[in-house]
Coordinates of C-alpha atoms and ligand atoms in Angstrom, one line a residue:
X8 CA 11.9 -24.1 -15.7
X9 CA 9.7 -24.0 -12.6
X10 CA 6.6 -26.1 -12.6
X11 CA 4.2 -26.0 -9.8
X12 CA 2.7 -29.8 -9.4
X13 CA -0.6 -30.4 -8.6
X14 CA -1.7 -34.0 -6.9
X15 CA -5.1 -35.1 -5.7
X16 CA -5.9 -38.4 -7.0
X17 CA -6.9 -39.8 -4.2
X18 CA -6.7 -39.1 -0.2
X19 CA -3.5 -36.9 -0.3
X20 CA -3.9 -33.5 -1.5
X21 CA -0.2 -32.0 -2.9
X22 CA 1.7 -29.1 -4.2
X23 CA 5.2 -28.8 -5.1
X24 CA 7.4 -27.0 -7.2
X25 CA 10.1 -28.4 -9.1
X26 CA 13.1 -26.9 -11.1
X27 CA 14.1 -28.5 -14.3
X28 CA 12.1 -32.0 -13.1
X29 CA 14.7 -32.1 -10.8
X30 CA 15.5 -30.1 -8.3
X31 CA 12.3 -30.0 -5.9
X32 CA 12.2 -26.2 -4.1
X33 CA 9.7 -27.0 -1.7
X34 CA 6.5 -29.5 -1.4
X35 CA 3.2 -29.5 0.8
X36 CA 1.0 -32.3 1.4
X37 CA -2.2 -32.5 3.4
X38 CA -3.7 -36.3 4.2
X39 CA -7.1 -37.0 5.2
X40 CA -6.2 -40.6 6.0
X41 CA -7.0 -40.3 9.4
X42 CA -10.6 -39.7 8.0
X43 CA -10.4 -42.8 6.1
X44 CA -9.3 -45.1 9.1
X45 CA -12.5 -44.7 10.4
X46 CA -14.4 -46.5 7.6
X47 CA -11.5 -48.8 7.1
X48 CA -10.5 -47.4 3.2
X49 CA -10.9 -44.5 1.3
X50 CA -14.1 -42.6 1.8
X51 CA -14.5 -41.1 -1.6
X52 CA -16.9 -38.2 -0.6
X53 CA -14.7 -37.4 2.4
X54 CA -11.9 -37.0 0.5
X55 CA -13.6 -35.0 -1.6
X56 CA -14.4 -32.2 0.7
X57 CA -10.9 -32.6 2.6
X58 CA -9.2 -31.6 -1.1
X59 CA -12.0 -28.9 -1.7
X60 CA -10.5 -27.6 2.1
X61 CA -6.9 -28.0 1.0
X62 CA -6.3 -27.9 -2.1
X63 CA -5.3 -23.5 -2.2
X64 CA -3.5 -23.5 1.0
X65 CA -1.5 -26.4 0.0
X66 CA -0.9 -24.3 -3.1
X67 CA 0.0 -21.0 -1.7
X68 CA 1.8 -22.5 1.0
X69 CA 4.1 -24.7 -1.8
X70 CA 4.6 -21.3 -3.6
X71 CA 5.5 -19.0 -0.3
X72 CA 8.0 -22.4 0.9
X73 CA 10.1 -22.2 -2.6
X74 CA 9.9 -18.0 -2.6
X75 CA 8.1 -18.6 -5.6
X76 CA 6.0 -16.2 -7.0
X77 CA 3.1 -17.3 -9.6
X78 CA 4.6 -15.1 -12.2
X79 CA 8.0 -16.9 -12.0
X80 CA 6.1 -20.2 -12.8
X81 CA 6.5 -21.8 -16.1
X82 CA 3.5 -24.4 -16.0
X83 CA 1.5 -25.6 -14.1
X84 CA 1.0 -29.7 -13.9
X85 CA -1.9 -31.6 -12.6
X86 CA -2.4 -35.1 -12.1
X87 CA -5.3 -36.0 -14.7
X88 CA -5.6 -39.8 -13.5
X89 CA -5.8 -42.7 -12.8
X90 CA -8.1 -41.5 -9.2
X91 CA -11.3 -41.1 -7.7
X92 CA -13.0 -38.9 -10.0
X93 CA -14.3 -36.3 -7.8
X94 CA -10.8 -36.2 -6.3
X95 CA -9.4 -35.5 -9.8
X96 CA -11.4 -32.8 -10.6
X97 CA -10.8 -31.1 -7.7
X98 CA -6.8 -31.0 -8.5
X99 CA -7.8 -30.4 -12.2
X100 CA -10.5 -27.3 -12.0
X101 CA -7.6 -25.8 -9.4
X102 CA -4.8 -25.9 -12.0
X103 CA -7.5 -24.8 -14.9
X104 CA -8.2 -22.0 -12.9
X105 CA -4.9 -20.7 -12.0
X106 CA -4.1 -21.6 -15.3
X107 CA -6.3 -18.7 -16.6
X108 CA -5.9 -16.5 -14.1
X109 CA -2.1 -16.6 -14.2
X110 CA -1.6 -16.9 -17.6
X111 CA 0.7 -20.4 -17.7
X112 CA 0.3 -23.2 -19.7
X113 CA -1.3 -26.4 -18.0
X114 CA -0.1 -30.0 -18.4
X115 CA -2.2 -33.2 -17.8
X116 CA 0.1 -36.0 -16.3
X117 CA -0.6 -39.9 -15.4
X118 CA -0.3 -39.9 -11.7
X119 CA 0.5 -44.0 -12.4
X120 CA 3.8 -42.9 -14.7
X121 CA 4.4 -39.9 -12.2
X122 CA 5.1 -43.0 -9.5
X123 CA 7.5 -44.6 -11.6
X124 CA 9.4 -40.9 -12.7
X125 CA 9.7 -40.5 -8.7
X126 CA 12.5 -42.5 -9.0
X127 CA 14.2 -41.4 -12.2
X128 CA 13.8 -38.0 -10.9
X129 CA 17.6 -37.7 -9.2
X130 CA 19.1 -39.7 -11.6
X131 CA 18.2 -41.4 -15.5
X132 CA 18.5 -45.2 -15.2
X133 CA 20.1 -47.0 -17.2
X134 CA 18.1 -48.0 -20.2
X135 CA 16.5 -50.6 -21.6
X136 CA 14.4 -51.1 -17.8
X137 CA 12.0 -53.0 -16.5
X138 CA 10.0 -51.1 -14.5
X139 CA 7.8 -52.1 -11.6
X140 CA 4.7 -50.3 -10.4
X141 CA 4.0 -51.1 -6.8
X142 CA 0.8 -49.0 -5.5
X143 CA -2.0 -49.0 -3.5
X144 CA -4.5 -49.2 -6.9
X145 CA -1.5 -50.8 -9.1
X146 CA 0.7 -53.9 -9.7
X147 CA 2.5 -53.6 -13.0
X148 CA 5.3 -54.8 -14.7
X149 CA 7.1 -52.8 -17.6
X150 CA 9.2 -53.0 -20.2
X151 CA 11.0 -49.4 -20.7
X152 CA 12.8 -48.5 -23.8
X153 CA 13.4 -45.1 -22.4
X154 CA 12.0 -42.7 -19.8
X155 CA 8.4 -41.9 -21.4
X156 CA 8.2 -45.3 -23.3
X157 CA 6.6 -48.3 -21.6
X158 CA 5.3 -51.6 -22.8
X159 CA 3.1 -54.1 -20.4
X160 CA 4.8 -56.9 -19.4
X161 CA 1.8 -58.1 -16.5
X162 CA -0.4 -56.6 -14.4
X163 CA -2.6 -58.1 -11.5
X164 CA -5.7 -60.4 -12.1
X165 CA -7.3 -59.2 -8.8
X166 CA -6.1 -57.0 -6.2
X167 CA -2.8 -54.5 -6.5
X168 CA -0.2 -55.4 -3.9
X169 CA -1.0 -52.2 -1.9
X170 CA -4.6 -53.3 -1.9
X171 CA -3.4 -56.7 -0.6
X172 CA -1.2 -55.4 1.8
X173 CA -4.0 -53.1 3.5
X174 CA -6.8 -55.7 3.4
X175 CA -4.6 -58.7 5.1
X176 CA -3.5 -55.4 7.6
X177 CA -7.3 -55.0 8.5
X178 CA -7.8 -58.8 9.5
X179 CA -4.6 -58.3 11.7
X180 CA -6.3 -55.6 13.3
X181 CA -4.0 -52.9 12.0
X182 CA -5.6 -49.3 10.9
X183 CA -5.9 -48.4 7.6
X184 CA -3.7 -48.0 5.6
X185 CA -1.9 -51.2 7.1
X186 CA 0.9 -51.6 4.4
X187 CA 3.4 -49.4 6.6
X188 CA 1.7 -50.9 9.9
X189 CA 2.2 -54.7 8.3
X190 CA 6.0 -54.3 8.0
X191 CA 6.3 -53.2 11.2
X192 CA 4.4 -56.3 12.7
X193 CA 6.2 -58.7 10.0
X194 CA 9.7 -57.6 11.7
X195 CA 8.4 -59.4 15.2
X196 CA 7.7 -62.6 13.7
X197 CA 8.3 -65.8 11.8
X198 CA 7.2 -66.1 8.5
X199 CA 8.8 -69.6 8.0
X200 CA 6.3 -70.5 10.5
X201 CA 3.4 -70.3 8.2
X202 CA 3.4 -71.6 4.4
X203 CA 1.7 -70.0 1.8
X204 CA 1.5 -71.2 -1.9
X205 CA 2.8 -68.7 -4.4
X206 CA 0.6 -67.2 -6.3
X207 CA -0.4 -68.3 -9.7
X208 CA -2.3 -67.3 -12.6
X209 CA -3.1 -70.1 -15.2
X210 CA -1.5 -69.8 -18.6
X211 CA 0.1 -66.3 -17.5
X212 CA 3.4 -67.1 -15.6
X213 CA 4.1 -63.6 -15.6
X214 CA 0.9 -62.0 -14.4
X215 CA -0.1 -61.1 -10.5
X216 CA -2.9 -62.3 -8.1
X217 CA -2.5 -61.3 -4.5
X218 CA -6.7 -62.1 -3.7
X219 CA -5.7 -66.0 -3.1
X220 CA -2.6 -64.8 -1.1
X221 CA -4.9 -62.3 1.1
X222 CA -7.7 -65.5 1.5
X223 CA -5.2 -67.4 2.9
X224 CA -3.9 -65.0 5.4
X225 CA -7.6 -64.5 6.3
X226 CA -7.7 -68.6 7.0
X227 CA -5.1 -68.6 8.8
X228 CA -6.1 -65.5 11.5
X229 CA -9.4 -67.8 12.2
X230 CA -6.8 -70.8 13.3
X231 CA -4.4 -68.5 15.0
X232 CA -4.5 -66.5 18.5
X233 CA -3.4 -62.9 18.1
X234 CA -0.3 -63.9 19.4
X235 CA 0.5 -65.3 16.2
X236 CA -0.4 -62.6 14.1
X237 CA 3.1 -61.4 13.5
X238 CA 4.1 -64.6 11.6
X239 CA 0.9 -64.3 9.6
X240 CA 2.1 -60.7 8.6
X241 CA 5.7 -61.8 7.5
X242 CA 4.6 -65.3 6.1
X243 CA 2.3 -62.6 3.7
X244 CA 4.6 -60.3 3.3
X245 CA 7.7 -62.8 2.4
X246 CA 5.6 -64.6 -0.2
X247 CA 4.3 -61.8 -1.9
X248 CA 7.7 -59.9 -2.1
X249 CA 9.0 -63.7 -3.4
X250 CA 6.6 -63.8 -6.0
X251 CA 7.1 -60.3 -7.0
X252 CA 11.1 -61.6 -7.0
X253 CA 10.5 -64.6 -8.9
X254 CA 8.3 -63.0 -11.7
X255 CA 10.7 -60.2 -12.3
X256 CA 13.9 -63.3 -12.9
X257 CA 11.1 -64.8 -15.1
X258 CA 10.7 -61.6 -17.0
X259 CA 14.4 -60.6 -17.5
X260 CA 15.4 -64.5 -19.0
X261 CA 13.7 -63.3 -22.2
X262 CA 14.3 -59.2 -22.1
X263 CA 17.5 -57.4 -22.1
X264 CA 17.3 -55.3 -18.9
X265 CA 20.0 -52.8 -17.5
X266 CA 17.8 -51.9 -14.7
X267 CA 15.3 -52.1 -12.5
X268 CA 13.0 -49.2 -12.0
X269 CA 10.5 -49.2 -8.7
X270 CA 7.8 -46.9 -8.1
X271 CA 4.5 -47.1 -5.3
X272 CA 3.7 -46.4 -2.2
X273 CA 5.1 -50.2 -1.5
X274 CA 8.8 -49.5 -2.4
X275 CA 8.5 -47.6 1.3
X276 CA 9.0 -51.1 2.4
X277 CA 12.6 -51.9 3.8
X278 CA 12.0 -55.6 3.7
X279 CA 11.3 -55.1 -0.2
X280 CA 14.4 -53.2 -1.0
X281 CA 16.5 -55.2 0.6
X282 CA 15.2 -58.6 -1.1
X283 CA 15.5 -56.5 -4.5
X284 CA 19.4 -55.9 -4.0
X285 CA 20.1 -58.8 -1.9
X286 CA 18.9 -61.2 -5.0
X287 CA 20.1 -59.1 -8.1
X288 CA 23.3 -57.8 -6.6
X289 CA 25.2 -55.7 -9.4
X290 CA 22.0 -55.1 -11.2
X291 CA 21.5 -50.9 -11.1
X292 CA 18.0 -49.9 -9.3
X293 CA 16.6 -47.0 -9.0
X294 CA 14.1 -46.3 -6.1
X295 CA 12.0 -43.7 -5.2
X296 CA 13.8 -41.4 -2.7
X297 CA 12.1 -40.8 0.8
X298 CA 9.1 -39.2 1.0
X299 CA 8.9 -39.8 -3.1
X300 CA 7.1 -43.4 -3.2
X301 CA 3.7 -42.7 -1.7
X302 CA 1.4 -40.3 -3.3
X303 CA 3.1 -36.2 -3.6
X304 CA 3.2 -33.3 -6.2
X305 CA 6.9 -33.5 -6.5
X306 CA 6.8 -36.2 -9.1
X307 CA 3.7 -34.7 -10.9
X308 CA 5.6 -31.5 -11.3
X309 CA 8.9 -33.4 -12.5
X310 CA 7.2 -35.2 -14.8
X311 CA 5.0 -32.4 -16.2
X312 CA 8.6 -31.1 -16.8
X313 CA 9.1 -33.5 -19.4
X314 CA 5.6 -33.4 -21.2
X315 CA 5.6 -29.7 -21.2
X316 CA 9.1 -29.7 -23.1
X317 CA 8.0 -32.7 -25.2
X318 CA 4.7 -30.3 -26.2
X319 CA 7.6 -27.6 -27.2
X320 CA 6.0 -25.4 -24.2
X321 CA 2.2 -25.3 -25.6
X322 CA 1.0 -27.5 -22.4
X323 CA -2.7 -28.9 -22.9
X324 CA -5.7 -27.2 -23.9
X325 CA -8.2 -26.0 -20.9
X326 CA -10.5 -28.6 -21.7
X327 CA -8.5 -31.4 -20.7
X328 CA -10.4 -34.1 -19.4
X329 CA -10.1 -36.3 -16.3
X330 CA -9.2 -39.7 -16.9
X331 CA -10.2 -42.0 -14.0
X332 CA -8.7 -45.0 -15.6
X333 CA -6.6 -44.7 -19.3
X334 CA -3.2 -46.4 -18.9
X335 CA -0.1 -44.9 -19.9
X336 CA 1.5 -47.7 -21.4
X337 CA 1.6 -49.5 -24.9
Ligands
ATP2 N1 6.0 -50.1 4.0 C1 4.9 -50.2 3.6 N2 4.5 -51.3 3.1 C2 3.8 -52.0 2.5 N3 3.0 -51.4 1.8 C3 3.2 -50.1 2.1 C4 4.1 -49.5 2.6 N4 4.1 -48.2 2.7 C5 2.8 -47.7 2.0 N5 1.9 -48.8 1.5 C6 1.0 -48.9 1.0 O1 1.2 -48.1 -0.2 C7 -0.3 -47.7 -0.9 C8 -0.3 -46.4 -1.2 O2 0.6 -46.1 -2.2 P1 0.4 -45.5 -2.9 O3 -0.3 -44.0 -2.5 O4 1.3 -45.2 -4.3 O5 -0.9 -45.7 -3.9 P2 -2.4 -45.3 -4.4 O6 -1.9 -43.8 -4.7 O7 -3.4 -45.5 -3.4 O8 -2.8 -46.0 -5.3 P3 -2.5 -45.8 -7.2 O9 -1.1 -45.2 -7.3 O10 -2.2 -47.0 -8.0 O11 -3.5 -44.9 -7.8 C9 -1.2 -48.7 0.2 O12 -1.8 -49.6 -0.1 C10 -0.1 -48.5 1.5 O13 -0.6 -49.8 2.5
MG3 MG1 -0.7 -43.6 -5.8

């Protein structure tokens, strides 16, 4: 079964053709990150303008690369949220227009659920599992009974982990989005030279909080010279990841967990993967394949396939709305 996926929740305009929820035949992505770099964060109006320019070209390019004609498609899946409302509407309207023009069912997909699906695309995890979404907008720990059934264990009370990476990277003079640059800087630093306390949330040992850590990094930069910045980057990264490891371990104490499933852009971080693999040896871990951690349309098409099957091939009605905030868990 062939699904066209469309992603436009933030600053990537992406289209992909995926077969049977697993095999990526082609993907085309246009990013407006270089525009947002000038402003130090995503400028929603500029993101929307770029989506408008890019949406149809990325779709036709993905189809061409996959050697797939519109009539070969079984359905069109689109990220309906969470994300920037204007950006979501552009992807959604394109998907609806093509659904009418090509007479193909429409399927709305939750973007954050799709981040987790990216890790399950190649191989189905062992369930029950614990899922961790580590992205620019979310930090979620979830109980997964199976693919598609999620219960929230905890989330962040303030910044998402990717957001904290980006803000700390800005303090260290790195360009937006600073997460990957902070990881590179941390490689040349010594995290043990500075001690940032592990984040704690009152009365909720599993909840995440990254704003205090970011503020600690701010004070450290004020007292440091620029040559010490790599040490601050390393200390920030080590503390944030130590917090994830500690809370994952704590959650596992009272839940059965046969594997860990990871999703979201921060999963690009090599140090994060190494730490989890070192500290949970023997526990199967499912990470997104290269290119599938950050925003992409392949994960939308992949999850869309399962939603399409679950709807008995009906898909969603054409008045499907964008959902900028709605959660996908119970
Ligand atoms: N190597 C890395 N180390 C740390 N953070 C990273 C790395 N690569 C990407 N990131 C971070 O991942 C985030 C982007 O991830 P993603 O695209 O999943 O988020 P988003 O789409 O903005 O948010 P959401 O998916 O929650 O709506 C950014 O904050 C970015 O800095
Ligand atoms: Mg995302």
